[in-house]
Short mmCIF file of C-alpha atoms in Angstrom, two decimals:
data_model
loop_
_atom_site.label_atom_id
_atom_site.label_comp_id
_atom_site.label_asym_id
_atom_site.label_seq_id
_atom_site.Cartn_x
_atom_site.Cartn_y
_atom_site.Cartn_z
CA UNK A 1 -37.57 30.33 -146.83
CA UNK A 2 -38.68 33.89 -146.54
CA UNK A 3 -40.65 35.41 -143.74
CA UNK A 4 -44.32 35.66 -144.81
CA UNK A 5 -44.29 39.24 -143.54
CA UNK A 6 -41.30 40.19 -145.69
CA UNK A 7 -42.65 42.20 -148.64
CA UNK A 8 -39.43 43.64 -150.08
CA UNK A 9 -39.31 43.66 -153.89
CA UNK A 10 -36.50 41.08 -154.02
CA UNK A 11 -38.27 38.72 -151.60
CA UNK A 12 -41.50 39.07 -153.57
CA UNK A 13 -39.83 38.20 -156.86
CA UNK A 14 -38.03 35.22 -155.27
CA UNK A 15 -41.37 33.88 -154.05
CA UNK A 16 -42.90 34.50 -157.47
CA UNK A 17 -40.10 32.68 -159.27
CA UNK A 18 -40.30 29.68 -156.98
CA UNK A 19 -44.03 29.37 -157.54
CA UNK A 20 -43.73 29.89 -161.29
CA UNK A 21 -41.01 27.24 -161.44
CA UNK A 22 -43.28 24.84 -159.57
CA UNK A 23 -46.23 25.64 -161.84
CA UNK A 24 -44.05 25.14 -164.94
CA UNK A 25 -43.53 21.52 -163.90
CA UNK A 26 -47.28 20.81 -164.05
CA UNK A 27 -48.70 21.32 -167.54
CA UNK A 28 -52.03 19.99 -166.31
CA UNK A 29 -52.09 22.38 -163.36
CA UNK A 30 -51.60 21.86 -159.63
CA UNK A 31 -53.33 23.21 -156.51
CA UNK A 32 -51.82 26.13 -154.64
CA UNK A 33 -50.95 24.03 -151.59
CA UNK A 34 -48.92 21.63 -153.73
CA UNK A 35 -47.10 24.47 -155.46
CA UNK A 36 -46.30 26.01 -152.07
CA UNK A 37 -44.77 22.74 -150.87
CA UNK A 38 -42.72 22.29 -154.03
CA UNK A 39 -41.57 25.92 -153.89
CA UNK A 40 -40.56 25.53 -150.24
CA UNK A 41 -42.76 28.42 -149.12
CA UNK A 42 -45.11 28.78 -146.16
CA UNK A 43 -48.69 28.39 -147.35
CA UNK A 44 -49.69 31.88 -146.21
CA UNK A 45 -46.87 33.54 -148.15
CA UNK A 46 -47.51 31.32 -151.16
CA UNK A 47 -51.22 32.10 -151.26
CA UNK A 48 -50.53 35.83 -151.13
CA UNK A 49 -48.09 35.53 -154.04
CA UNK A 50 -50.40 33.21 -156.00
CA UNK A 51 -53.21 35.72 -155.62
CA UNK A 52 -51.01 38.50 -157.02
CA UNK A 53 -49.72 36.33 -159.87
CA UNK A 54 -53.25 35.32 -160.78
CA UNK A 55 -54.61 38.86 -160.67
CA UNK A 56 -51.75 40.08 -162.87
CA UNK A 57 -52.26 37.27 -165.36
CA UNK A 58 -49.11 35.21 -164.77
CA UNK A 59 -51.05 32.20 -163.45
CA UNK A 60 -54.46 30.93 -164.56
CA UNK A 61 -57.01 29.03 -162.49
CA UNK A 62 -58.36 25.91 -164.23
CA UNK A 63 -61.89 24.64 -163.87
CA UNK A 64 -60.76 22.08 -161.27
CA UNK A 65 -59.08 24.78 -159.18
CA UNK A 66 -55.55 23.92 -160.28
CA UNK A 67 -53.08 26.61 -161.28
CA UNK A 68 -51.23 26.70 -164.59
CA UNK A 69 -48.88 29.16 -166.26
CA UNK A 70 -51.00 31.50 -168.34
CA UNK A 71 -48.48 31.23 -171.19
CA UNK A 72 -48.81 27.45 -171.61
CA UNK A 73 -50.39 25.89 -174.73
CA UNK A 74 -53.62 25.46 -172.77
CA UNK A 75 -54.63 29.00 -173.58
CA UNK A 76 -53.17 29.06 -177.08
CA UNK A 77 -50.44 31.57 -176.31
CA UNK A 78 -47.29 29.53 -175.85
CA UNK A 79 -45.13 32.16 -177.56
CA UNK A 80 -45.81 34.58 -174.72
CA UNK A 81 -44.92 32.05 -172.03
CA UNK A 82 -41.33 33.16 -171.51
CA UNK A 83 -42.25 36.83 -171.10
CA UNK A 84 -45.10 35.97 -168.74
CA UNK A 85 -42.70 33.97 -166.62
CA UNK A 86 -40.15 36.77 -166.16
CA UNK A 87 -42.49 39.74 -165.91
CA UNK A 88 -42.39 39.63 -162.07
CA UNK A 89 -38.60 40.06 -162.26
CA UNK A 90 -39.03 43.08 -164.54
CA UNK A 91 -41.56 44.58 -162.13
CA UNK A 92 -39.21 44.00 -159.18
CA UNK A 93 -36.36 45.65 -161.09
CA UNK A 94 -38.61 48.62 -161.87
CA UNK A 95 -39.56 48.96 -158.20
CA UNK A 96 -36.01 48.47 -156.94
CA UNK A 97 -34.49 51.13 -159.19
CA UNK A 98 -37.55 53.37 -159.68
CA UNK A 99 -37.05 53.08 -163.42
CA UNK A 100 -38.93 51.60 -166.36
CA UNK A 101 -37.63 48.11 -167.26
CA UNK A 102 -37.27 46.72 -170.79
CA UNK A 103 -36.71 43.28 -172.29
CA UNK A 104 -35.63 42.72 -175.90
CA UNK A 105 -34.88 39.67 -178.04
CA UNK A 106 -32.72 39.37 -181.14
CA UNK A 107 -35.03 37.64 -183.62
CA UNK A 108 -34.57 37.12 -187.36
CA UNK A 109 -31.75 39.64 -187.45
CA UNK A 110 -33.70 42.37 -185.62
CA UNK A 111 -33.65 43.73 -182.06
CA UNK A 112 -37.25 43.73 -180.90
CA UNK A 113 -38.84 44.90 -177.67
CA UNK A 114 -40.61 41.98 -176.00
CA UNK A 115 -41.86 43.73 -172.86
CA UNK A 116 -41.82 47.08 -171.07
CA UNK A 117 -42.78 47.34 -167.40
CA UNK A 118 -43.32 50.94 -166.32
CA UNK A 119 -45.68 52.89 -164.09
CA UNK A 120 -46.98 56.36 -163.22
CA UNK A 121 -43.76 57.20 -161.34
CA UNK A 122 -41.51 55.31 -163.75
CA UNK A 123 -42.60 56.26 -167.29
CA UNK A 124 -41.06 54.58 -170.30
CA UNK A 125 -38.97 56.50 -172.76
CA UNK A 126 -40.91 57.93 -175.69
CA UNK A 127 -40.36 55.32 -178.41
CA UNK A 128 -40.41 57.83 -181.19
CA UNK A 129 -38.14 55.63 -183.34
CA UNK A 130 -38.61 51.86 -183.32
CA UNK A 131 -35.86 49.85 -181.65
CA UNK A 132 -35.39 47.90 -184.89
CA UNK A 133 -34.01 51.12 -186.41
CA UNK A 134 -32.17 52.30 -183.29
CA UNK A 135 -30.03 49.44 -182.07
CA UNK A 136 -26.90 51.59 -182.42
CA UNK A 137 -28.38 54.35 -180.24
CA UNK A 138 -29.78 52.38 -177.30
CA UNK A 139 -28.13 50.51 -174.45
CA UNK A 140 -30.53 47.64 -175.12
CA UNK A 141 -29.40 47.43 -178.73
CA UNK A 142 -25.72 47.79 -177.91
CA UNK A 143 -25.95 45.02 -175.31
CA UNK A 144 -27.15 42.72 -178.10
CA UNK A 145 -24.66 43.95 -180.71
CA UNK A 146 -21.83 43.52 -178.24
CA UNK A 147 -22.68 39.81 -177.81
CA UNK A 148 -23.06 38.99 -181.51
CA UNK A 149 -20.19 37.32 -183.33
CA UNK A 150 -18.32 39.37 -185.93
CA UNK A 151 -20.28 38.02 -188.88
CA UNK A 152 -23.70 38.64 -187.32
CA UNK A 153 -22.67 42.11 -186.20
CA UNK A 154 -21.40 43.02 -189.67
CA UNK A 155 -24.64 41.74 -191.18
CA UNK A 156 -26.73 43.84 -188.80
CA UNK A 157 -24.74 47.01 -189.43
CA UNK A 158 -24.86 46.45 -193.19
CA UNK A 159 -28.66 46.40 -193.04
CA UNK A 160 -29.18 49.31 -190.62
CA UNK A 161 -28.20 52.91 -191.13
CA UNK A 162 -26.69 54.61 -188.09
CA UNK A 163 -29.31 57.34 -187.98
CA UNK A 164 -28.55 60.60 -186.21
CA UNK A 165 -31.26 60.60 -183.50
CA UNK A 166 -29.72 63.16 -181.13
CA UNK A 167 -26.51 65.21 -181.12
CA UNK A 168 -25.00 62.45 -178.97
CA UNK A 169 -25.80 59.52 -181.28
CA UNK A 170 -22.83 57.60 -182.66
CA UNK A 171 -23.23 57.61 -186.44
CA UNK A 172 -19.85 56.26 -187.54
CA UNK A 173 -19.48 52.49 -187.77
CA UNK A 174 -15.83 52.39 -186.61
CA UNK A 175 -16.61 54.53 -183.57
CA UNK A 176 -19.52 52.29 -182.62
CA UNK A 177 -17.42 49.13 -182.98
CA UNK A 178 -14.66 50.70 -180.90
CA UNK A 179 -17.16 51.50 -178.15
CA UNK A 180 -18.57 47.96 -178.20
CA UNK A 181 -15.10 46.42 -178.05
CA UNK A 182 -14.03 48.71 -175.21
CA UNK A 183 -16.95 47.42 -173.11
CA UNK A 184 -15.94 43.75 -173.43
CA UNK A 185 -14.57 43.73 -169.87
CA UNK A 186 -18.05 44.08 -168.45
CA UNK A 187 -21.49 43.07 -169.77
CA UNK A 188 -22.96 46.44 -168.78
CA UNK A 189 -23.61 48.90 -171.63
CA UNK A 190 -24.93 52.46 -171.43
CA UNK A 191 -26.29 55.09 -173.73
CA UNK A 192 -26.15 58.67 -172.58
CA UNK A 193 -28.91 60.60 -174.31
CA UNK A 194 -28.07 58.90 -177.62
CA UNK A 195 -31.65 57.82 -178.35
CA UNK A 196 -33.58 60.51 -176.49
CA UNK A 197 -32.24 63.76 -175.06
CA UNK A 198 -32.71 63.80 -171.31
CA UNK A 199 -32.75 60.00 -171.01
CA UNK A 200 -29.93 57.65 -170.02
CA UNK A 201 -30.27 53.87 -170.34
CA UNK A 202 -28.23 50.97 -169.01
CA UNK A 203 -28.55 47.37 -170.20
CA UNK A 204 -27.03 43.89 -169.99
CA UNK A 205 -27.48 40.77 -172.14
CA UNK A 206 -29.90 37.96 -171.30
CA UNK A 207 -30.38 34.57 -172.92
CA UNK A 208 -33.41 32.42 -173.68
CA UNK A 209 -31.68 29.17 -174.46
CA UNK A 210 -29.80 29.97 -177.66
CA UNK A 211 -31.72 33.21 -178.21
CA UNK A 212 -29.96 36.45 -177.30
CA UNK A 213 -31.69 39.45 -175.76
CA UNK A 214 -31.11 42.34 -173.40
CA UNK A 215 -32.52 43.69 -170.15
CA UNK A 216 -32.34 47.37 -169.34
CA UNK A 217 -33.72 50.36 -167.49
CA UNK A 218 -34.13 54.01 -168.42
CA UNK A 219 -33.67 57.10 -166.25
CA UNK A 220 -33.83 60.82 -166.60
CA UNK A 221 -30.26 61.78 -167.39
CA UNK A 222 -29.98 63.79 -164.18
CA UNK A 223 -30.93 60.76 -162.06
CA UNK A 224 -27.94 58.52 -162.81
CA UNK A 225 -26.44 58.93 -159.36
CA UNK A 226 -26.13 55.31 -158.09
CA UNK A 227 -24.38 53.73 -161.03
CA UNK A 228 -22.74 50.90 -159.07
CA UNK A 229 -25.95 49.92 -157.34
CA UNK A 230 -27.87 50.12 -160.61
CA UNK A 231 -25.39 47.82 -162.31
CA UNK A 232 -25.43 45.28 -159.49
CA UNK A 233 -29.23 45.21 -159.40
CA UNK A 234 -29.44 44.93 -163.17
CA UNK A 235 -26.92 42.07 -163.35
CA UNK A 236 -28.74 40.16 -160.60
CA UNK A 237 -32.06 40.68 -162.38
CA UNK A 238 -30.58 39.57 -165.70
CA UNK A 239 -29.46 36.32 -164.10
CA UNK A 240 -32.96 35.72 -162.75
CA UNK A 241 -34.51 36.58 -166.11
CA UNK A 242 -32.17 34.26 -168.03
CA UNK A 243 -32.96 31.43 -165.61
CA UNK A 244 -36.66 32.19 -165.85
CA UNK A 245 -36.62 32.24 -169.64
CA UNK A 246 -35.35 28.66 -169.71
CA UNK A 247 -38.61 27.59 -168.04
CA UNK A 248 -40.69 28.61 -171.07
CA UNK A 249 -42.77 25.51 -171.94
#
């Protein structure tokens, strides 16, 4: 159990996940004290985290005072439940790396952004071209393409032109496939100013049951100075996100 006075980003997200896991087990809602016990947290620390999760919209207070995941069918928005559940992990990743955090899913043959968590000091990249048309030019897209089987990857590339977005964009299919295959030793994929000049992104795959996605962060190109730490933090966050996604009601 964490010290109630410990407010580091990683401790905060661990507390949040424990409470969200406990809340996910009670579709009818449960009081904060019960969730604290089931999460194995001191009541004071749990109440502080519950307050933050409620204010940010991750938990909802029922008429009887019980707490329920705000993405459950009770509020008619079950499709958003998975993203609601892992948003604290995205926020912690943003704070840990001082970088905007992104989550995508591969749905119906397209790579779609599900959530972006940024802030005044960590602005998102200018999405001047939709990710559905830029999978070849983004770390988030490449992380998905890398995980697809050969048939699904061929199908995607047959339906999407490799548009020249910057002078660094890979526009030749064989070169892109060679890059994806060369990264098979590690799940970490990067794009270096291939989508937006001045921006470098790094991403890894995540899974929501059988659904593939990716988790990534973006930096100014001149700020990529702690690559090993960034990768370790991103991989740890991806593991938490994948575990959190499985809790979607």
